[in-house]
Tab-separated table of C-alpha atoms in Angstrom:
chain	number	residue	atom	x	y	z
A	21	MET	CA	113.318	20.853	39.849
A	22	THR	CA	113.997	22.939	42.894
A	23	SER	CA	116.305	25.685	44.069
A	24	GLU	CA	115.883	27.906	41.024
A	25	ASN	CA	115.652	31.091	42.966
A	26	PRO	CA	118.621	33.318	43.623
A	27	SER	CA	120.353	31.950	46.653
A	28	PRO	CA	123.288	33.350	48.538
A	29	ALA	CA	124.518	29.775	48.894
A	30	ARG	CA	125.079	29.436	45.161
A	31	ARG	CA	128.705	28.750	44.292
A	32	ARG	CA	129.800	31.553	42.015
A	33	PRO	CA	133.065	31.858	40.217
A	34	GLY	CA	134.887	34.739	41.864
A	35	GLY	CA	135.871	37.997	40.286
A	36	ARG	CA	134.156	40.504	38.099
A	37	THR	CA	133.025	38.014	35.430
A	38	GLY	CA	131.328	35.873	38.025
A	39	ARG	CA	129.703	38.891	39.672
A	40	ILE	CA	128.356	40.154	36.365
A	41	ARG	CA	126.976	36.722	35.523
A	42	ALA	CA	125.253	36.520	38.909
A	43	GLN	CA	123.740	40.003	38.501
A	44	VAL	CA	122.526	39.274	34.983
A	45	LEU	CA	121.015	35.884	35.800
A	46	ASP	CA	119.322	37.276	38.923
A	47	ALA	CA	117.826	39.941	36.653
A	48	VAL	CA	116.606	37.290	34.168
A	49	ARG	CA	114.863	35.374	36.943
A	50	ALA	CA	113.326	38.511	38.416
A	51	GLU	CA	112.118	39.815	35.040
A	52	LEU	CA	110.718	36.429	34.106
A	53	GLY	CA	108.966	35.941	37.428
A	54	GLU	CA	107.470	39.414	37.521
A	55	ARG	CA	106.744	40.112	33.870
A	56	GLY	CA	106.846	36.812	32.004
A	57	TYR	CA	108.584	35.630	28.869
A	58	ASP	CA	106.832	37.969	26.472
A	59	GLU	CA	108.313	40.987	28.226
A	60	LEU	CA	111.757	39.461	28.597
A	61	THR	CA	114.352	41.356	26.553
A	62	VAL	CA	118.109	41.591	26.701
A	63	ASP	CA	117.776	45.346	27.205
A	64	ALA	CA	115.418	44.979	30.180
A	65	VAL	CA	117.735	42.411	31.758
A	66	ALA	CA	120.787	44.633	31.244
A	67	ALA	CA	118.998	47.631	32.724
A	68	ARG	CA	117.801	45.695	35.739
A	69	ALA	CA	121.209	44.135	36.301
A	70	GLY	CA	122.948	47.485	35.948
A	71	VAL	CA	125.255	45.977	33.347
A	72	HIS	CA	126.063	47.522	29.987
A	73	ARG	CA	123.791	46.057	27.318
A	74	ALA	CA	126.711	45.436	24.963
A	75	THR	CA	128.216	43.160	27.609
A	76	VAL	CA	124.999	41.163	27.847
A	77	TYR	CA	124.610	40.875	24.065
A	78	ARG	CA	128.256	39.847	23.671
A	79	ARG	CA	128.168	37.155	26.322
A	80	TRP	CA	124.594	35.806	26.069
A	81	ARG	CA	123.537	36.941	22.559
A	82	ASP	CA	119.766	36.742	23.114
A	83	VAL	CA	116.949	35.710	25.425
A	84	GLY	CA	117.490	32.029	24.606
A	85	GLY	CA	121.133	32.292	25.644
A	86	LEU	CA	120.173	34.028	28.892
A	87	LEU	CA	117.610	31.361	29.740
A	88	ALA	CA	119.968	28.501	28.942
A	89	ASP	CA	122.527	30.034	31.293
A	90	VAL	CA	119.916	30.403	34.049
A	91	PHE	CA	119.283	26.657	33.799
A	92	ASP	CA	123.014	25.891	33.738
A	93	ALA	CA	123.652	28.150	36.725
A	94	ALA	CA	120.962	26.320	38.684
A	95	SER	CA	123.135	23.207	38.467
A	96	ASP	CA	126.063	25.098	40.049
A	97	ASP	CA	124.480	25.122	43.484
A	98	ASP	CA	125.078	22.599	46.211
A	99	TRP	CA	121.452	21.474	46.503
A	100	GLN	CA	120.948	17.999	47.905
A	101	PRO	CA	117.695	16.227	48.742
A	102	GLN	CA	116.809	16.178	52.431
A	103	ASP	CA	117.731	13.133	54.501
A	104	THR	CA	114.693	12.485	56.704
A	105	GLY	CA	115.585	8.924	57.668
A	106	SER	CA	112.981	7.133	55.529
A	107	LEU	CA	112.274	6.642	51.844
A	108	GLN	CA	108.746	7.983	52.107
A	109	GLY	CA	109.925	10.965	54.145
A	110	ASP	CA	112.670	11.796	51.658
A	111	LEU	CA	110.308	11.579	48.660
A	112	ALA	CA	107.645	13.616	50.428
A	113	ALA	CA	110.204	16.294	51.357
A	114	LEU	CA	111.302	16.434	47.722
A	115	ASN	CA	107.707	16.877	46.580
A	116	HIS	CA	107.056	19.552	49.205
A	117	GLU	CA	110.101	21.455	47.932
A	118	SER	CA	108.839	21.175	44.361
A	119	LEU	CA	105.350	22.292	45.350
A	120	ALA	CA	106.797	25.309	47.152
A	121	ALA	CA	108.978	26.175	44.155
A	122	LEU	CA	106.109	25.785	41.672
A	123	THR	CA	103.735	27.939	43.705
A	124	ALA	CA	106.246	30.574	44.819
A	125	SER	CA	105.591	34.210	44.135
A	126	PRO	CA	106.915	35.540	41.839
A	127	PRO	CA	106.486	32.265	39.924
A	128	ILE	CA	110.072	31.931	38.735
A	129	VAL	CA	110.171	28.142	38.353
A	130	ALA	CA	106.791	28.007	36.630
A	131	ALA	CA	107.915	30.806	34.303
A	132	LEU	CA	111.190	28.995	33.550
A	133	ILE	CA	109.332	25.801	32.650
A	134	ALA	CA	106.966	27.781	30.413
A	135	ALA	CA	109.940	29.541	28.822
A	136	SER	CA	111.532	26.204	28.019
A	137	PHE	CA	108.723	25.706	25.484
A	138	ARG	CA	109.693	28.951	23.737
A	139	SER	CA	113.342	28.498	22.950
A	140	GLU	CA	115.334	25.480	21.776
A	141	GLU	CA	118.326	26.656	23.782
A	142	ALA	CA	116.213	26.959	26.938
A	143	ALA	CA	114.737	23.520	26.242
A	144	ARG	CA	118.235	22.014	26.146
A	145	GLY	CA	119.074	23.885	29.350
A	146	VAL	CA	116.026	22.628	31.214
A	147	ARG	CA	116.763	19.078	30.060
A	148	ARG	CA	120.286	19.287	31.517
A	149	LEU	CA	118.900	20.707	34.772
A	150	TRP	CA	116.302	17.954	35.188
A	151	GLU	CA	119.017	15.376	34.533
A	152	ASP	CA	121.230	16.996	37.176
A	153	ARG	CA	118.412	17.104	39.723
A	154	TYR	CA	117.296	13.502	39.221
A	155	ALA	CA	120.926	12.333	39.363
A	156	ARG	CA	121.363	14.104	42.718
A	157	CYS	CA	118.131	12.543	43.994
A	158	GLU	CA	119.360	9.012	43.365
A	159	VAL	CA	121.017	9.158	46.794
A	160	ILE	CA	117.502	8.882	48.253
A	161	VAL	CA	117.190	5.421	46.735
A	162	ARG	CA	120.749	4.414	47.671
A	163	ARG	CA	120.042	5.354	51.303
A	164	ALA	CA	116.813	3.335	51.272
A	165	VAL	CA	118.679	0.326	49.883
A	166	ARG	CA	121.311	0.711	52.649
A	167	ARG	CA	118.566	0.845	55.284
A	168	GLY	CA	117.018	-2.303	53.817
A	169	GLU	CA	113.860	-0.466	52.747
A	170	LEU	CA	114.442	-1.366	49.091
A	171	PRO	CA	116.127	-4.335	47.419
A	172	PRO	CA	119.540	-3.732	45.818
A	173	GLY	CA	119.183	-3.166	42.092
A	174	THR	CA	116.093	-0.992	42.484
A	175	ASP	CA	115.758	1.268	39.428
A	176	ALA	CA	116.299	4.622	41.150
A	177	ARG	CA	115.290	6.794	38.227
A	178	ARG	CA	111.975	5.049	37.618
A	179	LEU	CA	111.129	5.222	41.306
A	180	LEU	CA	111.993	8.934	41.469
A	181	ILE	CA	109.937	9.684	38.355
A	182	ALA	CA	106.948	7.789	39.754
A	183	ALA	CA	107.194	9.722	43.021
A	184	THR	CA	107.587	13.175	41.480
A	185	ALA	CA	105.722	13.102	38.148
A	186	PRO	CA	102.165	13.424	39.529
A	187	LEU	CA	102.947	16.757	41.185
A	188	TYR	CA	104.393	18.340	38.034
A	189	HIS	CA	101.653	16.749	35.935
A	190	GLN	CA	98.849	18.256	38.016
A	191	LEU	CA	100.406	21.676	38.491
A	192	VAL	CA	102.240	22.305	35.229
A	193	LEU	CA	100.345	20.341	32.566
A	194	LEU	CA	96.851	19.928	34.016
A	195	ARG	CA	97.112	23.377	35.651
A	196	GLN	CA	95.135	22.285	38.684
A	197	PRO	CA	95.198	24.321	41.872
A	198	PRO	CA	97.893	23.129	44.293
A	199	ASP	CA	96.741	20.224	46.449
A	200	PRO	CA	98.622	20.263	49.780
A	201	ALA	CA	98.012	16.517	50.233
A	202	LEU	CA	99.612	15.578	46.913
A	203	PRO	CA	103.312	15.647	47.941
A	204	ASP	CA	102.717	13.041	50.659
A	205	GLU	CA	100.241	10.961	48.636
A	206	ALA	CA	102.544	10.717	45.631
A	207	ALA	CA	105.473	9.749	47.871
A	208	ARG	CA	103.385	7.105	49.604
A	209	THR	CA	102.121	5.706	46.292
A	210	ALA	CA	105.667	5.335	44.988
A	211	VAL	CA	106.785	3.599	48.198
A	212	LEU	CA	103.854	1.158	48.023
A	213	ALA	CA	104.668	0.406	44.385
A	214	ALA	CA	108.343	-0.033	45.260
A	215	SER	CA	107.476	-2.410	48.113
A	216	ALA	CA	105.429	-4.438	45.632
A	217	GLY	CA	108.478	-4.754	43.373
A	218	ALA	CA	107.507	-2.176	40.730
A	219	PHE	CA	111.054	-0.856	40.321
A	220	ALA	CA	112.979	-4.107	40.567
A	221	CYS	CA	115.711	-4.131	37.983
A	222	PRO	CA	115.273	-5.728	35.513
A	223	PRO	CA	111.475	-5.643	35.771
A	224	PRO	CA	109.989	-9.119	36.126
A	225	ALA	CA	108.037	-10.429	33.149
A	226	PRO	CA	104.351	-9.409	33.308
B	11	MET	CA	95.407	13.621	26.079
B	12	THR	CA	94.731	11.697	22.929
B	13	SER	CA	92.713	11.967	19.728
B	14	GLU	CA	93.787	15.501	18.928
B	15	ASN	CA	94.350	14.858	15.281
B	16	PRO	CA	91.707	15.517	12.662
B	17	SER	CA	89.474	12.502	12.540
B	18	PRO	CA	86.571	11.742	10.252
B	19	ALA	CA	84.782	10.293	13.279
B	20	ARG	CA	84.584	13.683	14.978
B	21	ARG	CA	81.008	14.774	15.567
B	22	ARG	CA	80.548	18.061	13.793
B	23	PRO	CA	77.556	20.319	13.893
B	24	GLY	CA	76.023	20.116	10.452
B	25	GLY	CA	75.701	22.918	7.945
B	26	ARG	CA	78.009	25.581	6.631
B	27	THR	CA	79.011	26.946	10.043
B	28	GLY	CA	80.105	23.514	11.206
B	29	ARG	CA	82.003	22.880	7.968
B	30	ILE	CA	83.848	26.164	8.214
B	31	ARG	CA	84.773	25.488	11.830
B	32	ALA	CA	86.092	22.042	10.881
B	33	GLN	CA	88.154	23.468	8.002
B	34	VAL	CA	89.586	26.249	10.149
B	35	LEU	CA	90.482	24.023	13.093
B	36	ASP	CA	92.055	21.424	10.796
B	37	ALA	CA	94.136	24.263	9.366
B	38	VAL	CA	95.186	25.397	12.880
B	39	ARG	CA	96.350	21.878	13.751
B	40	ALA	CA	98.176	21.457	10.452
B	41	GLU	CA	99.896	24.855	10.685
B	42	LEU	CA	100.857	24.263	14.289
B	43	GLY	CA	102.168	20.758	13.628
B	44	GLU	CA	104.158	21.751	10.559
B	45	ARG	CA	105.334	25.246	11.390
B	46	GLY	CA	104.923	25.750	15.139
B	47	TYR	CA	103.359	28.440	17.267
B	48	ASP	CA	105.683	31.248	16.217
B	49	GLU	CA	104.511	30.961	12.619
B	50	LEU	CA	100.852	30.582	13.522
B	51	THR	CA	98.789	33.542	12.310
B	52	VAL	CA	95.114	34.058	11.656
B	53	ASP	CA	95.944	34.906	8.044
B	54	ALA	CA	97.917	31.702	7.470
B	55	VAL	CA	95.092	29.655	8.996
B	56	ALA	CA	92.475	31.389	6.843
B	57	ALA	CA	94.536	30.866	3.697
B	58	ARG	CA	95.128	27.200	4.440
B	59	ALA	CA	91.475	26.629	5.310
B	60	GLY	CA	90.298	28.437	2.182
B	61	VAL	CA	88.071	30.616	4.358
B	62	HIS	CA	87.843	34.399	4.158
B	63	ARG	CA	90.122	35.971	6.745
B	64	ALA	CA	87.381	38.353	7.916
B	65	THR	CA	85.301	35.297	8.842
B	66	VAL	CA	88.147	33.870	10.912
B	67	TYR	CA	88.869	37.181	12.661
B	68	ARG	CA	85.175	37.702	13.423
B	69	ARG	CA	84.605	34.265	14.865
B	70	TRP	CA	87.936	33.457	16.557
B	71	ARG	CA	89.482	36.930	16.975
B	72	ASP	CA	93.104	35.807	17.314
B	73	VAL	CA	95.488	32.877	17.655
B	74	GLY	CA	94.481	32.353	21.304
B	75	GLY	CA	90.834	32.035	20.285
B	76	LEU	CA	91.724	29.552	17.548
B	77	LEU	CA	93.764	27.417	19.923
B	78	ALA	CA	91.088	27.439	22.621
B	79	ASP	CA	88.569	26.226	20.049
B	80	VAL	CA	90.923	23.449	18.922
B	81	PHE	CA	91.006	22.201	22.506
B	82	ASP	CA	87.234	22.532	22.873
B	83	ALA	CA	86.650	20.716	19.580
B	84	ALA	CA	88.829	17.843	20.784
B	85	SER	CA	86.245	17.205	23.499
B	86	ASP	CA	83.490	16.901	20.871
B	87	ASP	CA	84.705	13.539	19.663
B	88	ASP	CA	83.469	10.164	20.850
B	89	TRP	CA	86.837	8.950	22.137
B	90	GLN	CA	86.685	6.308	24.847
B	91	PRO	CA	89.528	4.389	26.464
B	92	GLN	CA	90.034	0.861	25.177
B	93	ASP	CA	88.454	-2.022	27.070
B	94	THR	CA	91.126	-4.725	27.120
B	95	GLY	CA	89.612	-6.795	29.923
B	96	SER	CA	92.113	-5.905	32.645
B	97	LEU	CA	93.121	-2.807	34.596
B	98	GLN	CA	96.761	-3.088	33.613
B	99	GLY	CA	95.836	-3.674	29.975
B	100	ASP	CA	93.506	-0.665	29.904
B	101	LEU	CA	96.098	1.643	31.497
B	102	ALA	CA	98.852	0.379	29.205
B	103	ALA	CA	96.639	0.904	26.137
B	104	LEU	CA	95.938	4.451	27.309
B	105	ASN	CA	99.657	5.127	27.698
B	106	HIS	CA	100.439	3.618	24.296
B	107	GLU	CA	97.863	5.945	22.740
B	108	SER	CA	99.421	8.926	24.512
B	109	LEU	CA	102.922	7.906	23.456
B	110	ALA	CA	101.771	7.588	19.846
B	111	ALA	CA	100.052	10.993	20.003
B	112	LEU	CA	103.057	12.684	21.603
B	113	THR	CA	105.511	11.258	19.079
B	114	ALA	CA	103.324	11.598	15.979
B	115	SER	CA	104.566	13.483	12.984
B	116	PRO	CA	103.707	16.271	12.513
B	117	PRO	CA	103.833	16.748	16.292
B	118	ILE	CA	100.361	18.244	16.706
B	119	VAL	CA	99.737	17.204	20.314
B	120	ALA	CA	103.219	18.234	21.436
B	121	ALA	CA	102.761	21.573	19.657
B	122	LEU	CA	99.347	22.080	21.285
B	123	ILE	CA	100.783	21.449	24.739
B	124	ALA	CA	103.630	23.875	24.029
B	125	ALA	CA	101.126	26.439	22.728
B	126	SER	CA	99.143	26.180	25.940
B	127	PHE	CA	102.087	27.902	27.663
B	128	ARG	CA	101.782	30.843	25.253
B	129	SER	CA	98.200	31.952	25.609
B	130	GLU	CA	95.909	32.206	28.629
B	131	GLU	CA	92.938	31.239	26.466
B	132	ALA	CA	94.740	28.152	25.186
B	133	ALA	CA	95.753	27.301	28.770
B	134	ARG	CA	92.108	27.328	29.830
B	135	GLY	CA	91.234	25.225	26.793
B	136	VAL	CA	93.858	22.598	27.536
B	137	ARG	CA	92.717	22.443	31.163
B	138	ARG	CA	89.146	21.706	30.050
B	139	LEU	CA	90.392	19.057	27.634
B	140	TRP	CA	92.497	17.261	30.257
B	141	GLU	CA	89.512	17.304	32.605
B	142	ASP	CA	87.312	15.818	29.879
B	143	ARG	CA	89.853	13.096	29.075
B	144	TYR	CA	90.458	12.060	32.681
B	145	ALA	CA	86.697	12.034	33.335
B	146	ARG	CA	86.204	9.683	30.379
B	147	CYS	CA	89.023	7.451	31.638
B	148	GLU	CA	87.348	6.895	34.988
B	149	VAL	CA	85.387	4.057	33.365
B	150	ILE	CA	88.664	2.096	33.397
B	151	VAL	CA	88.608	2.155	37.198
B	152	ARG	CA	84.862	1.452	37.395
B	153	ARG	CA	85.316	-1.630	35.200
B	154	ALA	CA	88.201	-2.835	37.388
B	155	VAL	CA	86.058	-2.387	40.503
B	156	ARG	CA	83.250	-4.387	38.824
B	157	ARG	CA	85.715	-7.154	37.941
B	158	GLY	CA	86.892	-7.228	41.543
B	159	GLU	CA	90.398	-6.032	40.599
B	160	LEU	CA	90.041	-2.934	42.785
B	161	PRO	CA	88.107	-2.240	45.978
B	162	PRO	CA	85.002	-0.046	45.704
B	163	GLY	CA	85.811	3.528	46.667
B	164	THR	CA	89.146	3.526	44.817
B	165	ASP	CA	90.119	7.114	43.968
B	166	ALA	CA	89.917	6.858	40.186
B	167	ARG	CA	91.529	10.183	39.427
B	168	ARG	CA	94.587	9.596	41.588
B	169	LEU	CA	95.082	6.152	40.081
B	170	LEU	CA	94.766	7.515	36.533
B	171	ILE	CA	97.213	10.344	37.256
B	172	ALA	CA	99.733	7.905	38.750
B	173	ALA	CA	99.450	5.668	35.689
B	174	THR	CA	99.736	8.412	33.085
B	175	ALA	CA	101.891	11.165	34.622
B	176	PRO	CA	105.302	9.485	34.154
B	177	LEU	CA	104.863	9.323	30.382
B	178	TYR	CA	104.000	13.009	30.008
B	179	HIS	CA	106.668	13.929	32.541
B	180	GLN	CA	109.429	12.161	30.649
B	181	LEU	CA	108.368	13.230	27.164
B	182	VAL	CA	106.984	16.734	27.675
B	183	LEU	CA	108.817	18.159	30.686
B	184	LEU	CA	112.053	16.145	30.854
B	185	ARG	CA	112.155	15.957	27.031
B	186	GLN	CA	113.635	12.482	27.067
B	187	PRO	CA	113.555	10.329	23.959
B	188	PRO	CA	110.480	8.076	23.846
B	189	ASP	CA	110.961	4.839	25.778
B	190	PRO	CA	108.783	2.093	24.272
B	191	ALA	CA	108.768	0.203	27.594
B	192	LEU	CA	107.401	3.141	29.573
B	193	PRO	CA	103.660	2.766	28.752
B	194	ASP	CA	103.588	-0.774	30.142
B	195	GLU	CA	105.913	-0.066	33.063
B	196	ALA	CA	103.912	2.943	34.237
B	197	ALA	CA	100.658	0.968	33.959
B	198	ARG	CA	102.150	-1.913	35.922
B	199	THR	CA	103.514	0.415	38.617
B	200	ALA	CA	100.090	2.003	39.109
B	201	VAL	CA	98.417	-1.411	39.345
B	202	LEU	CA	100.942	-2.597	41.944
B	203	ALA	CA	100.398	0.584	43.960
B	204	ALA	CA	96.630	0.160	43.655
B	205	SER	CA	96.839	-3.453	44.824
B	206	ALA	CA	98.797	-2.249	47.849
B	207	GLY	CA	95.970	0.168	48.688
B	208	ALA	CA	97.577	3.396	47.455
B	209	PHE	CA	94.341	4.792	46.036
B	210	ALA	CA	91.937	3.668	48.726
B	211	CYS	CA	89.523	6.460	49.497
B	212	PRO	CA	89.950	8.049	51.969
B	213	PRO	CA	93.667	7.239	52.168
B	214	PRO	CA	94.580	5.390	55.354
B	215	ALA	CA	96.634	7.324	57.879
B	216	PRO	CA	100.393	6.954	57.266
């Protein structure tokens, strides 16, 4: 789950409504990254955004609504996985992006993931964002099939999960210090498994 | 991370102190599973445990202290991974146990993982518990090396992470509905990667 941070490249609906949304969501990310969920309030977000608090309450209602919209806005960008010319290179680049996002300072992505355990609305938002990101990453597998690196009918989602899960597992759940070798190792492991037929679709009988 | 739920097999220090600890930690797990972190209070735990609240405050101080001790107590059990006679069988059994724990009702393990994002003390506790569980699982890899299924010098931890991360990723972070095929698929993927040399130690140059 990359590209959470405010980016000038984000596609924003024009006009005042779009500008206010951008200011408010930038403020949510900044507050969350710098102060954490426990300090996150609608009033603090409104003050930081320079937007009237009544506007924020009317449009987003509460912290859960703000977080859900941060996740939804993250899907509005034009992020695409890098095209490095090889399956292993593409998966490694994806993992390097995730590692950078998870260890960025302030820790906006890490704080957003943590926040998704606090609010049902944020949890639904993060689920939609993951789905969006994995769907966009399927092009990595399609390219590899076109290059003849993978057989047609490879299960793209299972391959992508295998390649990316270890990084999130170690950093987010196991809370281990970042291991700079992990992005490449996890990519290589997934490619070796793929070459051995692990993601053939349907999976062969055991 | 399995075997979180209260179990008569848990090794408890004898005497009144040990009994009180067991009652209090059982109450923490029950409260957390049934009512969630937001409703978790020292007073509710004391009442449920039938222990004087002053005792709970003195010994555990607050909700973070209670949670940390729940994680520490989980390492006191005599849990060992199943020995099914094959690497793939052992890894699949481990994943089936995790799937059962993560989808149990009340959702104690899921609630404990969520709680670990709420309190620094609980986060340290969950980190120690993961470390304990993965250390115990290394016997799976040692047995496979002894059987000749894996080369000596296989990186046990990386293999175990590859085999188990997809399940936690899909259930805990991606919040997907449980997929009954996933435990076996993830085990099989890790075995195929291992057979292709993915976890050789040190990893060969790319």
